[in-house]
Amino acid sequence: MDIRRKKIIKSSVLQSMERLLAEARKAHEAGNEERARRYVRMVLDLLKKHKAKLPKELRNSFCRKCGRLWIPGDTVTVTYDKKTACLRVRCACGNTKRI
Ligand SMILES: [Zn+2]
């Protein structure tokens, strides 16, 4: 596959992932948790399939373990880790991540 074709695929994958995350957010706001999680799972599948990378602000917007959207004060708690001097996010499923 030539590079130009790859680039087109990558950009369209990124676009659809952004759209899926926007939809997930909408579903979450409407109180449809199951639907939101399904969208996040689809994003994870796309990431795996195309070995794509998300921009930083999107990468840290959902849980890779349980598929929850990360909304500070709602689904995650954000704490400051003094030992490592960074922010630590704890998901409702118990998964933690350093940002
Ligand atoms: Zn989680």
Coordinates of C-alpha atoms and ligand atoms in Angstrom, one line a residue:
M1 CA 0.0 0.0 0.0
D2 CA 1.4 3.4 -0.9
I3 CA 1.9 6.1 1.7
R4 CA -0.7 8.4 0.2
R5 CA -3.4 5.8 0.5
K6 CA -2.3 5.1 4.1
K7 CA -2.5 8.7 5.0
I8 CA -6.0 9.0 3.6
I9 CA -7.1 6.0 5.6
K10 CA -5.5 7.3 8.8
S11 CA -7.2 10.6 8.6
S12 CA -10.6 9.2 7.9
V13 CA -10.2 6.8 10.8
L14 CA -9.3 9.7 13.0
Q15 CA -12.3 11.6 11.8
S16 CA -14.6 8.7 12.5
M17 CA -13.1 8.2 16.0
E18 CA -13.7 11.9 16.8
R19 CA -17.2 11.6 15.6
L20 CA -17.8 8.4 17.7
L21 CA -16.4 10.1 20.8
A22 CA -18.7 13.1 20.2
E23 CA -21.6 10.7 19.9
A24 CA -20.5 8.9 23.0
R25 CA -20.5 12.2 24.9
K26 CA -24.0 13.0 23.7
A27 CA -25.3 9.6 24.7
H28 CA -23.7 10.0 28.1
E29 CA -25.3 13.4 28.6
A30 CA -28.7 11.9 27.6
G31 CA -28.1 9.3 30.3
N32 CA -27.6 6.4 27.9
E33 CA -24.6 4.8 29.5
E34 CA -24.7 1.6 27.6
R35 CA -24.8 3.3 24.3
A36 CA -21.9 5.6 25.3
R37 CA -19.8 2.6 26.2
R38 CA -20.6 0.9 22.9
Y39 CA -19.3 3.9 21.1
V40 CA -16.1 3.9 23.1
R41 CA -15.6 0.2 22.4
M42 CA -15.9 1.0 18.6
V43 CA -13.2 3.6 19.0
L44 CA -11.0 1.1 20.7
D45 CA -11.6 -1.4 18.0
L46 CA -10.6 1.1 15.3
L47 CA -7.5 2.0 17.3
K48 CA -6.4 -1.6 17.4
K49 CA -7.3 -2.4 13.8
H50 CA -5.5 0.6 12.2
K51 CA -2.8 1.0 14.8
A52 CA -4.0 4.6 14.9
K53 CA -3.1 7.1 17.6
L54 CA -5.5 9.6 19.1
P55 CA -4.5 13.2 19.9
K56 CA -3.7 13.7 23.6
E57 CA -6.9 15.4 24.6
L58 CA -8.9 12.5 23.1
R59 CA -6.6 9.8 24.4
N60 CA -7.3 10.9 28.0
S61 CA -11.1 11.2 27.6
F62 CA -12.2 7.6 28.1
C63 CA -11.2 4.4 30.0
R64 CA -9.5 1.7 28.0
K65 CA -10.5 -0.9 30.5
C66 CA -14.2 -0.4 31.0
G67 CA -15.1 2.0 28.2
R68 CA -16.5 4.7 30.4
L69 CA -16.2 8.3 29.2
W70 CA -14.0 10.3 31.6
I71 CA -15.8 13.3 33.0
P72 CA -14.0 14.8 35.9
G73 CA -16.2 14.9 39.0
D74 CA -18.7 12.5 37.4
T75 CA -17.1 9.2 36.3
V76 CA -13.5 9.9 37.4
T77 CA -11.8 11.5 40.3
V78 CA -8.7 13.5 39.6
T79 CA -6.0 13.8 42.3
Y80 CA -2.6 15.3 42.4
D81 CA 0.1 12.8 43.1
K82 CA 2.8 14.5 45.2
K83 CA 5.2 11.6 44.9
T84 CA 5.5 11.7 41.1
A85 CA 4.3 15.3 40.7
C86 CA 1.6 14.6 38.2
L87 CA -2.2 14.3 38.0
R88 CA -3.7 10.9 38.6
V89 CA -7.1 9.9 37.2
R90 CA -9.1 7.2 38.9
C91 CA -11.9 5.6 36.9
A92 CA -15.0 4.3 38.6
C93 CA -13.9 0.7 37.6
G94 CA -10.7 1.2 39.7
N95 CA -8.4 1.8 36.8
T96 CA -5.9 4.6 37.4
K97 CA -3.8 6.5 34.9
R98 CA -1.1 9.1 35.2
I99 CA -1.6 12.1 33.0
Ligands
ZN1 ZN -12.7 2.3 33.8

